Structures are given as C-alpha cells and as structure tokens.
mmCIF file of C-alpha atoms in Angstrom:
data_model
loop_
_atom_site.group_PDB
_atom_site.id
_atom_site.type_symbol
_atom_site.label_atom_id
_atom_site.label_comp_id
_atom_site.label_asym_id
_atom_site.label_seq_id
_atom_site.Cartn_x
_atom_site.Cartn_y
_atom_site.Cartn_z
ATOM 1 C CA ASP S 1 -161.693 39.494 156.109
ATOM 2 C CA ASN S 2 -164.939 40.271 155.622
ATOM 3 C CA PRO S 3 -168.010 38.987 156.879
ATOM 4 C CA VAL S 4 -168.712 37.408 153.418
ATOM 5 C CA ASN S 5 -165.510 35.327 153.236
ATOM 6 C CA GLN S 6 -165.397 34.675 156.661
ATOM 7 C CA GLU S 7 -168.470 32.994 156.428
ATOM 8 C CA VAL S 8 -168.271 31.244 153.094
ATOM 9 C CA ALA S 9 -164.975 29.719 154.295
ATOM 10 C CA ARG S 10 -166.379 28.859 157.927
ATOM 11 C CA VAL S 11 -169.039 26.935 156.272
ATOM 12 C CA MET S 12 -166.702 25.453 153.333
ATOM 13 C CA LEU S 13 -164.018 23.655 156.714
ATOM 14 C CA GLU S 14 -167.107 22.923 158.423
ATOM 15 C CA ASP S 15 -168.582 21.453 155.555
ATOM 16 C CA LEU S 16 -164.803 19.286 155.768
ATOM 17 C CA GLY S 17 -165.637 18.286 158.904
ATOM 18 C CA CYS S 18 -163.690 21.074 160.880
ATOM 19 C CA SER S 19 -163.735 23.282 163.957
ATOM 20 C CA VAL S 20 -163.772 26.714 162.730
ATOM 21 C CA ARG S 21 -162.644 29.622 165.003
ATOM 22 C CA LEU S 22 -162.860 33.376 163.356
ATOM 23 C CA ALA S 23 -160.534 36.359 163.518
ATOM 24 C CA GLY S 24 -161.220 39.043 162.019
ATOM 25 C CA ASN S 25 -157.472 40.925 162.198
ATOM 26 C CA GLY S 26 -154.131 40.306 162.738
ATOM 27 C CA GLN S 27 -154.773 41.503 166.463
ATOM 28 C CA GLN S 28 -157.614 38.465 167.300
ATOM 29 C CA ALA S 29 -156.016 36.019 165.935
ATOM 30 C CA LEU S 30 -152.880 36.132 168.043
ATOM 31 C CA ASP S 31 -155.934 35.928 170.401
ATOM 32 C CA ALA S 32 -157.103 33.386 169.971
ATOM 33 C CA LEU S 33 -153.336 31.329 169.483
ATOM 34 C CA ALA S 34 -152.897 32.297 172.926
ATOM 35 C CA GLN S 35 -155.995 31.006 174.077
ATOM 36 C CA GLU S 36 -156.724 27.441 172.334
ATOM 37 C CA ALA S 37 -153.706 24.772 170.073
ATOM 38 C CA PHE S 38 -154.738 24.707 166.844
ATOM 39 C CA ASP S 39 -153.846 22.036 164.044
ATOM 40 C CA LEU S 40 -153.756 24.725 161.334
ATOM 41 C CA VAL S 41 -154.454 28.088 161.193
ATOM 42 C CA LEU S 42 -155.454 30.009 157.724
ATOM 43 C CA MET S 43 -154.102 33.707 158.126
ATOM 44 C CA ASP S 44 -155.206 35.855 155.124
ATOM 45 C CA CYS S 45 -152.077 38.146 154.304
ATOM 46 C CA GLN S 46 -154.288 41.819 154.086
ATOM 47 C CA MET S 47 -156.101 41.625 157.082
ATOM 48 C CA PRO S 48 -157.360 45.237 159.085
ATOM 49 C CA GLU S 49 -155.185 46.800 162.231
ATOM 50 C CA MET S 50 -152.588 44.091 162.019
ATOM 51 C CA ASP S 51 -152.328 41.590 158.538
ATOM 52 C CA GLY S 52 -151.448 38.352 158.258
ATOM 53 C CA PHE S 53 -147.719 38.971 157.838
ATOM 54 C CA GLU S 54 -146.852 40.416 161.416
ATOM 55 C CA ALA S 55 -149.106 37.939 163.110
ATOM 56 C CA LEU S 56 -147.128 35.154 161.894
ATOM 57 C CA ARG S 57 -143.713 37.145 162.618
ATOM 58 C CA ARG S 58 -144.695 37.615 166.314
ATOM 59 C CA PHE S 59 -146.391 33.950 166.996
ATOM 60 C CA ARG S 60 -143.148 33.024 165.064
ATOM 61 C CA ASP S 61 -140.923 35.266 166.723
ATOM 62 C CA PRO S 62 -138.148 32.853 169.566
ATOM 63 C CA HIS S 63 -137.659 35.676 171.990
ATOM 64 C CA GLY S 64 -141.225 36.872 172.173
ATOM 65 C CA ALA S 65 -142.562 36.380 175.832
ATOM 66 C CA ARG S 66 -145.991 35.804 175.140
ATOM 67 C CA ARG S 67 -147.176 32.324 176.206
ATOM 68 C CA TRP S 68 -148.513 30.380 173.023
ATOM 69 C CA ALA S 69 -151.744 27.892 174.204
ATOM 70 C CA SER S 70 -150.355 26.424 170.005
ATOM 71 C CA THR S 71 -146.799 25.487 169.425
ATOM 72 C CA ARG S 72 -144.504 28.136 167.169
ATOM 73 C CA ALA S 73 -144.747 25.594 164.807
ATOM 74 C CA THR S 74 -148.111 24.944 164.465
ATOM 75 C CA PRO S 75 -148.265 24.943 160.474
ATOM 76 C CA VAL S 76 -149.208 28.631 159.332
ATOM 77 C CA VAL S 77 -150.557 28.926 155.668
ATOM 78 C CA ALA S 78 -150.936 32.030 154.048
ATOM 79 C CA LEU S 79 -154.244 32.947 151.804
ATOM 80 C CA THR S 80 -153.807 36.188 149.389
ATOM 81 C CA ALA S 81 -156.393 37.957 147.460
ATOM 82 C CA ASN S 82 -154.179 37.067 144.213
ATOM 83 C CA ALA S 83 -151.657 34.702 142.931
ATOM 84 C CA LEU S 84 -149.612 37.525 141.656
ATOM 85 C CA ALA S 85 -145.622 36.137 140.988
ATOM 86 C CA GLY S 86 -143.816 36.298 143.246
ATOM 87 C CA ASP S 87 -146.458 36.290 146.267
ATOM 88 C CA ALA S 88 -145.567 32.307 146.646
ATOM 89 C CA GLU S 89 -142.075 33.101 147.330
ATOM 90 C CA ARG S 90 -142.402 35.712 148.979
ATOM 91 C CA CYS S 91 -145.275 34.426 151.734
ATOM 92 C CA ARG S 92 -142.975 31.363 151.676
ATOM 93 C CA ALA S 93 -139.615 33.686 152.834
ATOM 94 C CA ALA S 94 -141.686 34.876 156.099
ATOM 95 C CA GLY S 95 -142.412 32.212 157.398
ATOM 96 C CA PHE S 96 -145.356 30.952 156.439
ATOM 97 C CA ASP S 97 -145.688 26.897 155.734
ATOM 98 C CA ASP S 98 -147.872 26.868 152.877
ATOM 99 C CA TYR S 99 -150.116 29.485 150.474
ATOM 100 C CA LEU S 100 -152.950 29.951 148.782
ATOM 101 C CA ALA S 101 -154.302 32.245 146.198
ATOM 102 C CA LYS S 102 -158.343 33.249 146.088
ATOM 103 C CA PRO S 103 -160.673 32.973 144.870
ATOM 104 C CA PHE S 104 -159.870 29.076 146.035
ATOM 105 C CA ARG S 105 -162.365 25.497 145.318
ATOM 106 C CA GLN S 106 -163.299 23.428 148.566
ATOM 107 C CA GLN S 107 -160.754 21.046 147.319
ATOM 108 C CA GLN S 108 -158.099 22.259 146.706
ATOM 109 C CA LEU S 109 -158.536 23.568 151.354
ATOM 110 C CA ALA S 110 -159.360 19.606 151.588
ATOM 111 C CA GLU S 111 -155.690 18.608 150.348
ATOM 112 C CA LEU S 112 -154.246 21.403 152.581
ATOM 113 C CA ILE S 113 -155.845 20.209 155.535
ATOM 114 C CA ALA S 114 -154.492 16.994 154.629
ATOM 115 C CA ARG S 115 -150.750 17.884 153.681
ATOM 116 C CA HIS S 116 -150.829 19.487 156.689
ATOM 117 C CA THR S 117 -152.509 17.737 159.836
ATOM 118 C CA GLN S 118 -152.362 14.216 158.165
ATOM 119 C CA GLU S 119 -156.085 14.343 158.307
ATOM 120 C CA THR S 120 -158.268 13.578 155.786
ATOM 121 C CA PRO S 121 -161.643 15.503 156.083
ATOM 122 C CA SER S 122 -164.327 14.374 156.027
ATOM 123 C CA CYS S 123 -166.357 15.633 153.263
ATOM 124 C CA ALA S 124 -163.197 15.458 150.770
ATOM 125 C CA PRO S 125 -163.704 14.408 147.017
ATOM 126 C CA GLY S 126 -162.780 10.489 146.895
ATOM 127 C CA ALA S 127 -162.734 8.317 144.358
ATOM 128 C CA ALA S 128 -166.318 6.825 144.982
ATOM 129 C CA GLN S 129 -167.794 10.506 145.024
ATOM 130 C CA THR S 130 -168.202 12.380 141.808
ATOM 131 C CA GLU S 131 -165.578 13.902 140.427
ATOM 132 C CA PRO S 132 -166.041 18.008 141.192
ATOM 133 C CA VAL S 133 -165.902 20.719 138.414
ATOM 134 C CA ASP S 134 -163.909 23.612 138.619
ATOM 135 C CA ASP S 135 -165.602 26.333 140.018
ATOM 136 C CA ARG S 136 -164.008 29.833 141.761
ATOM 137 C CA TRP S 137 -164.491 27.827 145.488
ATOM 138 C CA THR S 138 -166.743 26.249 146.657
ATOM 139 C CA ASP S 139 -167.874 22.360 145.218
ATOM 140 C CA ALA S 140 -166.942 19.111 147.433
ATOM 141 C CA GLY S 141 -167.796 16.183 145.187
ATOM 142 C CA HIS S 142 -171.855 16.490 145.833
ATOM 143 C CA THR S 143 -174.027 16.030 143.470
ATOM 144 C CA PRO S 144 -177.611 17.741 144.343
ATOM 145 C CA ASP S 145 -180.962 15.599 144.340
ATOM 146 C CA ALA S 146 -184.337 15.501 142.168
ATOM 147 C CA ALA S 147 -186.245 17.617 144.647
ATOM 148 C CA ALA S 148 -183.300 20.155 144.443
ATOM 149 C CA ALA S 149 -182.968 20.210 141.173
ATOM 150 C CA GLN S 150 -186.263 21.622 141.142
ATOM 151 C CA ALA S 151 -186.446 24.288 143.696
ATOM 152 C CA ALA S 152 -188.357 27.373 142.815
ATOM 153 C CA PRO S 153 -186.505 29.308 141.312
ATOM 154 C CA VAL S 154 -185.620 33.166 141.662
ATOM 155 C CA THR S 155 -187.271 35.663 141.120
ATOM 156 C CA VAL S 156 -184.720 38.638 139.600
ATOM 157 C CA PRO S 157 -185.363 42.042 137.631
ATOM 158 C CA GLU S 158 -184.556 41.304 133.637
ATOM 159 C CA ALA S 159 -182.632 43.746 133.218
ATOM 160 C CA ASP S 160 -180.605 43.176 136.162
ATOM 161 C CA ARG S 161 -180.052 39.842 136.298
ATOM 162 C CA ASP S 162 -175.737 39.251 134.802
ATOM 163 C CA ALA S 163 -175.417 40.616 137.988
ATOM 164 C CA ILE S 164 -175.072 37.899 139.465
ATOM 165 C CA ASP S 165 -173.917 33.832 138.461
ATOM 166 C CA ALA S 166 -176.560 31.499 138.415
ATOM 167 C CA THR S 167 -174.102 29.308 138.848
ATOM 168 C CA VAL S 168 -172.551 30.143 141.849
ATOM 169 C CA LEU S 169 -176.253 30.794 143.282
ATOM 170 C CA ASP S 170 -176.395 26.851 143.096
ATOM 171 C CA ARG S 171 -173.512 26.097 144.719
ATOM 172 C CA ILE S 172 -174.069 28.272 147.167
ATOM 173 C CA ARG S 173 -178.034 25.984 147.323
ATOM 174 C CA ASP S 174 -176.553 23.043 148.000
ATOM 175 C CA MET S 175 -173.913 24.329 150.867
ATOM 176 C CA GLU S 176 -176.586 24.440 152.257
ATOM 177 C CA ARG S 177 -178.608 21.003 150.799
ATOM 178 C CA ARG S 178 -175.441 19.889 153.025
ATOM 179 C CA GLY S 179 -176.475 20.816 156.139
ATOM 180 C CA ALA S 180 -175.507 24.805 156.207
ATOM 181 C CA PRO S 181 -179.157 26.260 156.560
ATOM 182 C CA ARG S 182 -179.843 29.815 154.956
ATOM 183 C CA LEU S 183 -176.882 30.060 153.990
ATOM 184 C CA LEU S 184 -177.589 32.751 151.513
ATOM 185 C CA GLU S 185 -180.360 34.229 152.910
ATOM 186 C CA ARG S 186 -177.609 34.997 154.707
ATOM 187 C CA LEU S 187 -174.338 36.038 153.305
ATOM 188 C CA ILE S 188 -177.173 37.883 150.877
ATOM 189 C CA ARG S 189 -178.175 39.773 153.996
ATOM 190 C CA THR S 190 -173.875 40.097 155.644
ATOM 191 C CA TYR S 191 -173.186 40.903 151.720
ATOM 192 C CA LEU S 192 -176.288 44.110 151.034
ATOM 193 C CA ASP S 193 -175.087 45.507 154.845
ATOM 194 C CA THR S 194 -170.934 45.333 154.337
ATOM 195 C CA ALA S 195 -171.134 46.003 150.852
ATOM 196 C CA ALA S 196 -173.371 49.683 150.622
ATOM 197 C CA LYS S 197 -170.422 50.228 153.886
ATOM 198 C CA LEU S 198 -167.244 49.776 151.494
ATOM 199 C CA ALA S 199 -168.586 52.075 148.373
ATOM 200 C CA THR S 200 -168.796 54.842 150.740
ATOM 201 C CA ASP S 201 -165.560 54.091 151.223
ATOM 202 C CA ALA S 202 -165.007 54.573 147.749
ATOM 203 C CA GLU S 203 -166.296 57.037 146.942
ATOM 204 C CA ARG S 204 -165.554 58.590 150.183
ATOM 205 C CA ALA S 205 -161.139 58.091 149.799
ATOM 206 C CA LEU S 206 -161.144 58.941 145.971
ATOM 207 C CA GLU S 207 -163.009 62.200 147.304
ATOM 208 C CA ARG S 208 -159.830 62.841 149.787
ATOM 209 C CA ASP S 209 -157.673 61.933 146.569
ATOM 210 C CA ASP S 210 -156.172 58.847 149.150
ATOM 211 C CA ALA S 211 -155.051 56.119 147.180
ATOM 212 C CA THR S 212 -154.460 53.381 150.409
ATOM 213 C CA ALA S 213 -158.531 54.593 151.479
ATOM 214 C CA LEU S 214 -160.383 53.603 147.862
ATOM 215 C CA ARG S 215 -157.467 49.569 147.384
ATOM 216 C CA GLN S 216 -158.552 48.426 150.230
ATOM 217 C CA ALA S 217 -162.983 49.087 150.143
ATOM 218 C CA VAL S 218 -162.191 47.987 146.642
ATOM 219 C CA HIS S 219 -160.252 45.625 147.610
ATOM 220 C CA THR S 220 -162.785 43.996 150.171
ATOM 221 C CA LEU S 221 -165.552 44.635 147.158
ATOM 222 C CA LYS S 222 -164.190 43.000 145.381
ATOM 223 C CA SER S 223 -163.139 39.136 146.993
ATOM 224 C CA SER S 224 -166.821 39.714 148.555
ATOM 225 C CA SER S 225 -168.964 40.677 145.590
ATOM 226 C CA ALA S 226 -167.080 37.434 143.906
ATOM 227 C CA ASN S 227 -167.760 35.181 146.500
ATOM 228 C CA LEU S 228 -172.158 35.529 145.459
ATOM 229 C CA GLY S 229 -171.464 35.471 141.628
ATOM 230 C CA ALA S 230 -171.105 39.218 141.419
ATOM 231 C CA ALA S 231 -167.976 38.576 138.671
ATOM 232 C CA ARG S 232 -168.653 41.517 136.494
ATOM 233 C CA LEU S 233 -168.552 44.414 139.503
ATOM 234 C CA ALA S 234 -165.200 42.176 140.947
ATOM 235 C CA GLN S 235 -163.931 42.288 137.716
ATOM 236 C CA ARG S 236 -164.505 46.688 137.380
ATOM 237 C CA CYS S 237 -163.409 46.676 141.530
ATOM 238 C CA ALA S 238 -159.864 44.912 140.784
ATOM 239 C CA GLU S 239 -159.071 47.695 138.051
ATOM 240 C CA LEU S 240 -159.642 49.916 140.741
ATOM 241 C CA GLU S 241 -157.723 48.345 143.607
ATOM 242 C CA ALA S 242 -154.985 48.443 140.460
ATOM 243 C CA LEU S 243 -155.296 52.205 139.919
ATOM 244 C CA ALA S 244 -155.608 52.762 143.412
ATOM 245 C CA ARG S 245 -151.813 50.987 143.578
ATOM 246 C CA ALA S 246 -150.893 52.493 140.987
ATOM 247 C CA GLY S 247 -151.764 56.127 142.673
ATOM 248 C CA ARG S 248 -153.843 57.111 139.605
ATOM 249 C CA VAL S 249 -156.748 58.088 142.404
ATOM 250 C CA LEU S 250 -157.397 60.255 138.767
ATOM 251 C CA ASP S 251 -158.129 57.588 136.362
ATOM 252 C CA ALA S 252 -160.530 55.650 139.124
ATOM 253 C CA ARG S 253 -162.131 58.496 139.644
ATOM 254 C CA GLN S 254 -163.202 58.992 136.610
ATOM 255 C CA ASP S 255 -163.833 55.183 137.017
ATOM 256 C CA TRP S 256 -165.651 54.929 139.700
ATOM 257 C CA PRO S 257 -169.175 56.021 137.802
ATOM 258 C CA ALA S 258 -169.752 51.672 136.332
ATOM 259 C CA ALA S 259 -168.714 50.589 139.151
ATOM 260 C CA ARG S 260 -171.022 51.951 140.905
ATOM 261 C CA ASP S 261 -173.481 51.609 139.105
ATOM 262 C CA GLU S 262 -172.534 47.766 138.478
ATOM 263 C CA TYR S 263 -172.821 47.734 142.378
ATOM 264 C CA GLN S 264 -176.182 49.021 142.135
ATOM 265 C CA ARG S 265 -177.655 46.334 139.522
ATOM 266 C CA VAL S 266 -176.129 43.892 141.738
ATOM 267 C CA VAL S 267 -178.159 45.259 144.922
ATOM 268 C CA ARG S 268 -180.994 45.633 142.913
ATOM 269 C CA ALA S 269 -181.074 42.153 141.706
ATOM 270 C CA LEU S 270 -179.474 40.796 145.833
ATOM 271 C CA GLN S 271 -182.526 42.270 146.349
ATOM 272 C CA ALA S 272 -184.989 40.723 145.163
ATOM 273 C CA MET S 273 -183.860 37.223 145.579
ATOM 274 C CA ASP S 274 -183.932 37.914 148.646
ATOM 275 C CA ARG S 275 -187.586 38.725 149.172
ATOM 276 C CA SER S 276 -187.598 35.392 146.558
ATOM 277 C CA GLU S 277 -185.953 33.372 149.408
ATOM 278 C CA GLN S 278 -188.176 34.892 151.980
ATOM 279 C CA ALA S 279 -191.777 34.273 149.619
ATOM 280 C CA GLN S 280 -190.844 30.477 149.684
ATOM 281 C CA GLN S 281 -190.068 29.957 153.605
#
C-alpha cells in the first residue's frame, strides 16, 4: 500500500496498543513472517510486486520449504479497497481468516483484533467511552477537550477550501492529541510527495493506453486522497479506476482533465495547511 495509508493504519493500530511492523509488498510480508512471530496479519490484497493472495498462498502452502517464525495458523485478514459483491467470498475461499473493506473505522479494527487474538485493545471503544461516530477511518471514542477545540484554524484559499473535508482533518488532530505527534504534517508531506508521482504515472499511462498502469495509479491516489479528506478527488479517481478496469482508456483520457484540476486544488489546499502547521509550531 502507499505511505499515507500505511502511516494512517500504523497510528490507528498503535493507538489501540498494538506493536506494528509494516511491509510494502507481499515479498516483504513473507520475509517478516519468516523473521518474527505475529499474533495477527493484515494483508492488503492489492500490494505491488506480489499481491496478498499470492503471499497468503505461499505462507499457507503445507509443502513449502521456507521456515516461518509465525505459524501457518496465524490469522490473516484480507484488506480490500472496495466492498464489492463477492469480495468476502473470494477472500475466504483463498484462505483468509477474515475480510475488511477500506476505508474502515478504528472501532472495526479493535473488534477484529479482539475477535482473532482473544485480547481487547487498550483503547478499544467501551461502554464508559463516548459512542464512536461513523467516520471514514478513525475514531477511538475520544472527545477533544476544550483547549483542543479552540486550536487555531487552518488558512486555506477560498477557491480551494472545499477540496478537503475539514472533519477528517479534525480526526487526524484528535489522533495527534492522543499521542501521534505532528501526524497531520507528516501525512500532508507524504501525500504531496507520493501523489505527485501517482498523477504523473496516470498521465503517462493514458499516453501509452496502458489500462493496467492507469488503474494502479488512480487506485492508490484514490485511497490516499480519501485518508486526507479529499473526497471529490477520491471519487474522480474511483471513476477513472472503473474505466481502466473496463479497458475504456479513451473515456478515461477524456475524464482525466477534471481529475487533474481537482488534484491541483487538493495540492494547493494541503500546501496552505502545511504552512499553517509550521506557523503554529
């Protein structure tokens, strides 16, 4: 998965009291399973180089010669980008122990961990905490205090203000207050670095009529944009991804200018937020 999504997932899990090790692709995941015993594996199905299905097949293979520090019975949960019809069945048929569609909430992670490890995460929502809201990816049931609620507003140009959902940024700041220092700043800078390459990759794929490369680029841009509240850009990327899956590159080429314009609005908004973050330090 891309660095923005990895960082979000890491912070969510650590906020729940978990020790986390990240792997950038299926081969790295197998290397980690050979080196260290894990209680639970969250396996992205669409990792580069080697996807989650192939990594799981090699890990579960009873005739495989590789030695594993983790047992082959270690629970492995499939993560997919969309809750498409048949996804859950396909994942379970492949040998995954469970299935979680992105974007997911922190409460869903807490419930999944408790279900497969017999342990309740330390920050899991409980009866004594505020009822969690139904948000895109994070809310451990905490309510910001009065001082935090009076934090200085982020200054964004008027024309770009609706490019980012401010409520998503508020939830990221809530994670900062609970022990993830400078998380918003780190996510913004990681996004700006990685999204620029993804946008370039998408344009090059369109020039080459490469539906596969286009699908990969806009899929990753979609998920990282959603995690920073760029919902309109994420939606445009989802539409381009669907066209790429159908091999309709010509239609995708016609739709790309609108997506590129929205991407540029998101970049300007995030750059303004980054400057605001620096000014408040």
